[in-house]
Short mmCIF file of N, CA and C in Angstrom, two decimals:
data_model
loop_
_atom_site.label_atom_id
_atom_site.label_comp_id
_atom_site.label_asym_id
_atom_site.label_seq_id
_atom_site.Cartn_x
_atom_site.Cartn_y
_atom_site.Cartn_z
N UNK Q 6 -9.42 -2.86 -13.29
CA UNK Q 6 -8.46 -1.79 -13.35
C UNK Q 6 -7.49 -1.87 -12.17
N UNK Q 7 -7.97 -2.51 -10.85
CA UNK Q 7 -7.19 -2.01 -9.49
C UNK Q 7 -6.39 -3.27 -9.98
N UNK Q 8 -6.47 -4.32 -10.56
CA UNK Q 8 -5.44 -4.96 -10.45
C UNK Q 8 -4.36 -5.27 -11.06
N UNK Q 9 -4.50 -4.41 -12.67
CA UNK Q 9 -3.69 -4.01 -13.53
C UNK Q 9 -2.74 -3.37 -12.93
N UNK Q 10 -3.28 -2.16 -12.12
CA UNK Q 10 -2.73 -0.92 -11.88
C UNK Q 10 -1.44 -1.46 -10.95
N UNK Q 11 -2.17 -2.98 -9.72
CA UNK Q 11 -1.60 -3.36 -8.92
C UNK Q 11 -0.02 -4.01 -9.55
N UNK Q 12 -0.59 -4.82 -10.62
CA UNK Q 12 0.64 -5.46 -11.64
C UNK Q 12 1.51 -4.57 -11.98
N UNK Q 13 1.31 -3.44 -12.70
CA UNK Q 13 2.11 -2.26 -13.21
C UNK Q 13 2.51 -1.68 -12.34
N UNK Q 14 2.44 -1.38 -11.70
CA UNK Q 14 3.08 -0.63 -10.29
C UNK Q 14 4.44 -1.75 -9.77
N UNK Q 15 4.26 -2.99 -9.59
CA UNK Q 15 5.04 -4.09 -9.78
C UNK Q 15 6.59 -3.55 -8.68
N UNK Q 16 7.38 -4.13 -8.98
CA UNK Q 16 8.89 -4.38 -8.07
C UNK Q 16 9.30 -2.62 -7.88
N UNK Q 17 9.18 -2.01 -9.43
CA UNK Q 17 9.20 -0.56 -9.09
C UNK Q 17 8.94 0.14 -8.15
N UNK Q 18 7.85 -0.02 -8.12
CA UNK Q 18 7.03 0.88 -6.82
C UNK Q 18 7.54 0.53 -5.61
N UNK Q 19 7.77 -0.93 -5.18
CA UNK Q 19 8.46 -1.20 -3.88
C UNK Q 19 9.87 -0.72 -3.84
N UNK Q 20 10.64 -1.04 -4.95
CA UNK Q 20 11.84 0.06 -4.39
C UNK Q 20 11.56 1.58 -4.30
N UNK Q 21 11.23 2.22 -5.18
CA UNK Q 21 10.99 3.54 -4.98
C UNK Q 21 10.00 4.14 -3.97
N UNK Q 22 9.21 3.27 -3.32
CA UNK Q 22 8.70 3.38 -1.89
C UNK Q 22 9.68 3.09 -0.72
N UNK Q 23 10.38 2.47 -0.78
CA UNK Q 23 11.25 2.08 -0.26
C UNK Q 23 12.37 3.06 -0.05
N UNK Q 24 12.74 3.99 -1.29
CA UNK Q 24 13.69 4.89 -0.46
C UNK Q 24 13.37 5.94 -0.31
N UNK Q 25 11.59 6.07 -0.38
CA UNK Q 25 11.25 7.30 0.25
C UNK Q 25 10.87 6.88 1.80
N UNK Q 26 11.28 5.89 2.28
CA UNK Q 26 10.40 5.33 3.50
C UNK Q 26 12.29 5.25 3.99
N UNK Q 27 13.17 5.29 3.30
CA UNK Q 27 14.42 5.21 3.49
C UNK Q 27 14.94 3.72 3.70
N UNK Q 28 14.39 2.86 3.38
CA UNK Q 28 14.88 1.30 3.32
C UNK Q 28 14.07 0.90 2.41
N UNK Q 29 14.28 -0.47 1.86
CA UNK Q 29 13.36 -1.48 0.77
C UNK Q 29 12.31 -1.78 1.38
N UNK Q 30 11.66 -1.46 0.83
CA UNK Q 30 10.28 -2.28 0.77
C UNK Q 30 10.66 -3.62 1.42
N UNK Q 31 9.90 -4.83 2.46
CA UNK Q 31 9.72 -6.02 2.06
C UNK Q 31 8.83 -6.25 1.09
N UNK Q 32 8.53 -7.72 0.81
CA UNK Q 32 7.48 -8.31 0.22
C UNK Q 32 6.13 -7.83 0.96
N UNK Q 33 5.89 -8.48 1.93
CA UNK Q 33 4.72 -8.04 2.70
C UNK Q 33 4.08 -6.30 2.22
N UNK Q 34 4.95 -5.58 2.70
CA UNK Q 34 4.64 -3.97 2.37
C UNK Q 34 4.55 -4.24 0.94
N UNK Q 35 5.27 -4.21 -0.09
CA UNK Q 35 4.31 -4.11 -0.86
C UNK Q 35 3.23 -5.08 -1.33
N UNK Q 36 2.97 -6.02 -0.73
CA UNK Q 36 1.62 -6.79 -0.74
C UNK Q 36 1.20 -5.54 -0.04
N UNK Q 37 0.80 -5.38 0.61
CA UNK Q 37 -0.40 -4.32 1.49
C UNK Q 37 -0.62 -3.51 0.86
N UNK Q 38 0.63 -2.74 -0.17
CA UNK Q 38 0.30 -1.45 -1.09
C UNK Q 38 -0.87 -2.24 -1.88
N UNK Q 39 -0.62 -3.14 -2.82
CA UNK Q 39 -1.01 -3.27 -3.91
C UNK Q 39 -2.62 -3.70 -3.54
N UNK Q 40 -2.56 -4.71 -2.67
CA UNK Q 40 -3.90 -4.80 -1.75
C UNK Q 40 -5.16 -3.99 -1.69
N UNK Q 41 -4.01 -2.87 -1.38
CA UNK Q 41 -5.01 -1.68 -0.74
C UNK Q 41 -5.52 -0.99 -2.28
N UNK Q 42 -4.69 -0.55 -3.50
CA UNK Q 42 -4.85 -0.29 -4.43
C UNK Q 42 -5.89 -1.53 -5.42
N UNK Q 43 -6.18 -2.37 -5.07
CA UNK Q 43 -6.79 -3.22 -5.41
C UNK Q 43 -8.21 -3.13 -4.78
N UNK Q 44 -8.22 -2.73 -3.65
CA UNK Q 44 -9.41 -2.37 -3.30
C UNK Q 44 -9.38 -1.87 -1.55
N UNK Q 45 -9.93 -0.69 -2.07
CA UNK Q 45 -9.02 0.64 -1.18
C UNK Q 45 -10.23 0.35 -0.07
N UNK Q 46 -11.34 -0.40 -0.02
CA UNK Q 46 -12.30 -0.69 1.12
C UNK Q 46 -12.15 -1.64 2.02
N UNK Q 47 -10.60 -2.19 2.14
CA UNK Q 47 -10.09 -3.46 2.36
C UNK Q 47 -9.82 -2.95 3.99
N UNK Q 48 -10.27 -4.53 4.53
CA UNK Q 48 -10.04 -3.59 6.33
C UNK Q 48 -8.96 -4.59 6.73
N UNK Q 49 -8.19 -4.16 7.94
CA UNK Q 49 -7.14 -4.68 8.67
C UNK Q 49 -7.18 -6.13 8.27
N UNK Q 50 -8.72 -6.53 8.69
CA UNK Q 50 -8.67 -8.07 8.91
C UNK Q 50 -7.99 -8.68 7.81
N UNK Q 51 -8.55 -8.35 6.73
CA UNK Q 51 -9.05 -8.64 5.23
C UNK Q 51 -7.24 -8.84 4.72
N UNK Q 52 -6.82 -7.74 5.25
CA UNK Q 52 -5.33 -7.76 4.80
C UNK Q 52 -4.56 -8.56 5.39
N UNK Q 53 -4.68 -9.09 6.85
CA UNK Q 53 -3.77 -9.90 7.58
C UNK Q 53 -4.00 -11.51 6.73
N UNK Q 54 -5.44 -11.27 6.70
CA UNK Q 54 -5.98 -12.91 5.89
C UNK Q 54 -4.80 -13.16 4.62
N UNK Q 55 -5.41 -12.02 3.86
CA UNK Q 55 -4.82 -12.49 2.58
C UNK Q 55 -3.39 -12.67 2.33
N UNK Q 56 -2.28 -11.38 3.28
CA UNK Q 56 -1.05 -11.42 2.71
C UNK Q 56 -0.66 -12.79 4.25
N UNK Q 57 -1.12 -13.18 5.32
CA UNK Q 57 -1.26 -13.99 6.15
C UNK Q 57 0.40 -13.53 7.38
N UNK Q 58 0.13 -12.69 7.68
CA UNK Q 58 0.38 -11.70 8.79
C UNK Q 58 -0.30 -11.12 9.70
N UNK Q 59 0.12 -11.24 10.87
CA UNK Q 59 -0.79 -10.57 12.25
C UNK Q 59 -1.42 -9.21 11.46
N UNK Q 60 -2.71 -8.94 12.48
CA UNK Q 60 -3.14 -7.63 12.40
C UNK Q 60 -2.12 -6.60 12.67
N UNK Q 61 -1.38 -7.04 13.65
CA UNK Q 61 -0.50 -6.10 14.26
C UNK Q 61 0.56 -5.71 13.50
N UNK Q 62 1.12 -6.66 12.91
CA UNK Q 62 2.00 -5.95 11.30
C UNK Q 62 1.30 -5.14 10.52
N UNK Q 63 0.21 -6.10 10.14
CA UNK Q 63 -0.65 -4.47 8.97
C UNK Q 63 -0.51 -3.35 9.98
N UNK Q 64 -0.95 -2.76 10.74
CA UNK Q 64 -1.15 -1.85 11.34
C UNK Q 64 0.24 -1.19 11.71
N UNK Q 65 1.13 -1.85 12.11
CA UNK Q 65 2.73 -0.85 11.97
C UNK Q 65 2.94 -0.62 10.43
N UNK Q 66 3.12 -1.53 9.87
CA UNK Q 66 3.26 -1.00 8.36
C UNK Q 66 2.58 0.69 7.61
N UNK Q 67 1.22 -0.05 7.90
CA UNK Q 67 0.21 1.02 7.78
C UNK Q 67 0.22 2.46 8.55
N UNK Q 68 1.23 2.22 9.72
CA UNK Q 68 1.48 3.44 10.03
C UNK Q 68 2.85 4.40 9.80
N UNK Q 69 3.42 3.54 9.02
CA UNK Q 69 5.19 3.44 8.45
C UNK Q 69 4.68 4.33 7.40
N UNK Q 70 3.55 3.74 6.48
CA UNK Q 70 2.84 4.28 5.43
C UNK Q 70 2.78 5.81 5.43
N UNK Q 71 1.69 5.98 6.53
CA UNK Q 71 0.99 7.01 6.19
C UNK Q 71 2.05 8.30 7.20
N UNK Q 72 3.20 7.76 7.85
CA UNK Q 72 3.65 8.83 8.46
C UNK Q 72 4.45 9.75 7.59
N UNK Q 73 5.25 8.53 6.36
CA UNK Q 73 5.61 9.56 5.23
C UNK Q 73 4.80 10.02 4.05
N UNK Q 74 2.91 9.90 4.30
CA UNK Q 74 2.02 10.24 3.24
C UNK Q 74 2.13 9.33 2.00
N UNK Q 75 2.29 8.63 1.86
CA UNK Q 75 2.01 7.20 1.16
C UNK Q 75 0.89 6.78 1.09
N UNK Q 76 -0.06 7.00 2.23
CA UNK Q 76 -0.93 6.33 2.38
C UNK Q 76 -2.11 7.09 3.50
N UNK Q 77 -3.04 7.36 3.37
CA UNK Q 77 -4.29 7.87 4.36
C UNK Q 77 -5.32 7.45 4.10
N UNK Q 78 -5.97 7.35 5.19
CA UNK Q 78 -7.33 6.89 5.89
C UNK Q 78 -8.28 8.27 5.13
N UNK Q 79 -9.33 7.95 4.72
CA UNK Q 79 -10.43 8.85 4.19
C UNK Q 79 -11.94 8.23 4.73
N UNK Q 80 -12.64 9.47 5.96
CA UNK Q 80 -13.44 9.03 6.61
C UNK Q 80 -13.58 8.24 7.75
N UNK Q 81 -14.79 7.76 8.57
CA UNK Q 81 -14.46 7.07 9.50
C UNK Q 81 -13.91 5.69 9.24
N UNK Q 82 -13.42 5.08 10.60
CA UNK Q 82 -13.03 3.52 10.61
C UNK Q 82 -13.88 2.47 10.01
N UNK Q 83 -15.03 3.07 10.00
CA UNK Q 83 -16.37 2.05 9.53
C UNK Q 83 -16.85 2.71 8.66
N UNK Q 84 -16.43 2.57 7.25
CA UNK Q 84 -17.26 3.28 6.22
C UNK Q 84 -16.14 3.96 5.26
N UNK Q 85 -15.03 4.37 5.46
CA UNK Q 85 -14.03 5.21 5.31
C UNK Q 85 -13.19 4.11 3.82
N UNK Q 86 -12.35 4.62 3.45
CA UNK Q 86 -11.65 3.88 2.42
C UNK Q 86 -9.91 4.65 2.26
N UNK Q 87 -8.96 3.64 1.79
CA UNK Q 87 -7.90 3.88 1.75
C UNK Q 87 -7.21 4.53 0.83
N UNK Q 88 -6.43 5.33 0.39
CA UNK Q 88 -5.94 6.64 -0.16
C UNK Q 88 -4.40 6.68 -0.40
N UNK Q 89 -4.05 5.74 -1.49
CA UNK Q 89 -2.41 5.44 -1.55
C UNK Q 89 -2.05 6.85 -3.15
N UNK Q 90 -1.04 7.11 -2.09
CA UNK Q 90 -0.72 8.83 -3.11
C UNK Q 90 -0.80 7.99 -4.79
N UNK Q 91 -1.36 7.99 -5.60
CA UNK Q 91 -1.00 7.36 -6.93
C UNK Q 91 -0.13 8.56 -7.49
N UNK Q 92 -0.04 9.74 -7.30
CA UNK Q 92 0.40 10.65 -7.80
C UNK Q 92 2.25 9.84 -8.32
N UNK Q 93 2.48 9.94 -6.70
CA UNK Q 93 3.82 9.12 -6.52
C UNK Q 93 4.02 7.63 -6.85
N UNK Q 94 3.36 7.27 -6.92
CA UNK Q 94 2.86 5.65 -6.98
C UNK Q 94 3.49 6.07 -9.09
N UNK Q 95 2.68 6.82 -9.32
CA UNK Q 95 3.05 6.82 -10.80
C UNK Q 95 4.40 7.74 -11.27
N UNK Q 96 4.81 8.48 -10.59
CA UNK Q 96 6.27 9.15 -10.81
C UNK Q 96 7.34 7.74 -10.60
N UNK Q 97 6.90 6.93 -9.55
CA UNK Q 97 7.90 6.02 -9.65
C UNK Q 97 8.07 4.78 -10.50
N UNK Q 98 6.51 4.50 -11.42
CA UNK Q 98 6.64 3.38 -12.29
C UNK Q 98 7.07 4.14 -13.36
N UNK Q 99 7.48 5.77 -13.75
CA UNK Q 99 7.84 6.26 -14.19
C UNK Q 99 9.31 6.37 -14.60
N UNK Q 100 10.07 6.43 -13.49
CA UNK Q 100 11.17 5.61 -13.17
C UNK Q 100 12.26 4.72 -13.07
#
């Protein structure tokens, strides 16, 4: 399912994230969205590996994210899982 969802969500979602974040999406950001929607237990590391970017990008991104609610942390750092608004995520493949 997370990776359907990830497909369907597709170029859409990065622009329309994008001008709620008030610029486009890169590629990268939305690799990390879809990532994370793919499997929301995914840690820093896991994400720098795969989309092959410093930790330190995920982590500004990730905080680009969640400052306009896009995106939150649920629970602790160790154990906790990731929380991308689908609400909005689906108004914009709506779109």
């Amino acid at each position: 399912m997370g990776e359907k969802l990830g497909e369907k969500l597709g170029e859409k979602l990065g622009e329309k994230l994008g001008e709620k974040l008030g610029e486009k999406l890169g590629e990268n950001q939305l690799e990390i969205i879809k990532e994370i929607i793919k499997d929301p237990l995914i840690t820093i590391v896991k994400l720098s590996q795969r989309i092959g970017i410093s930790t330190t990008a995920i982590e500004n991104n990730i905080a680009k994210f969640k400052e306009k609610g896009i995106l939150k942390r649920v629970g602790p750092a160790k154990g906790g899982h990731w929380e991308v608004d689908l609400e909005l995520a689906d108004t914009f493949n709506k779109t």
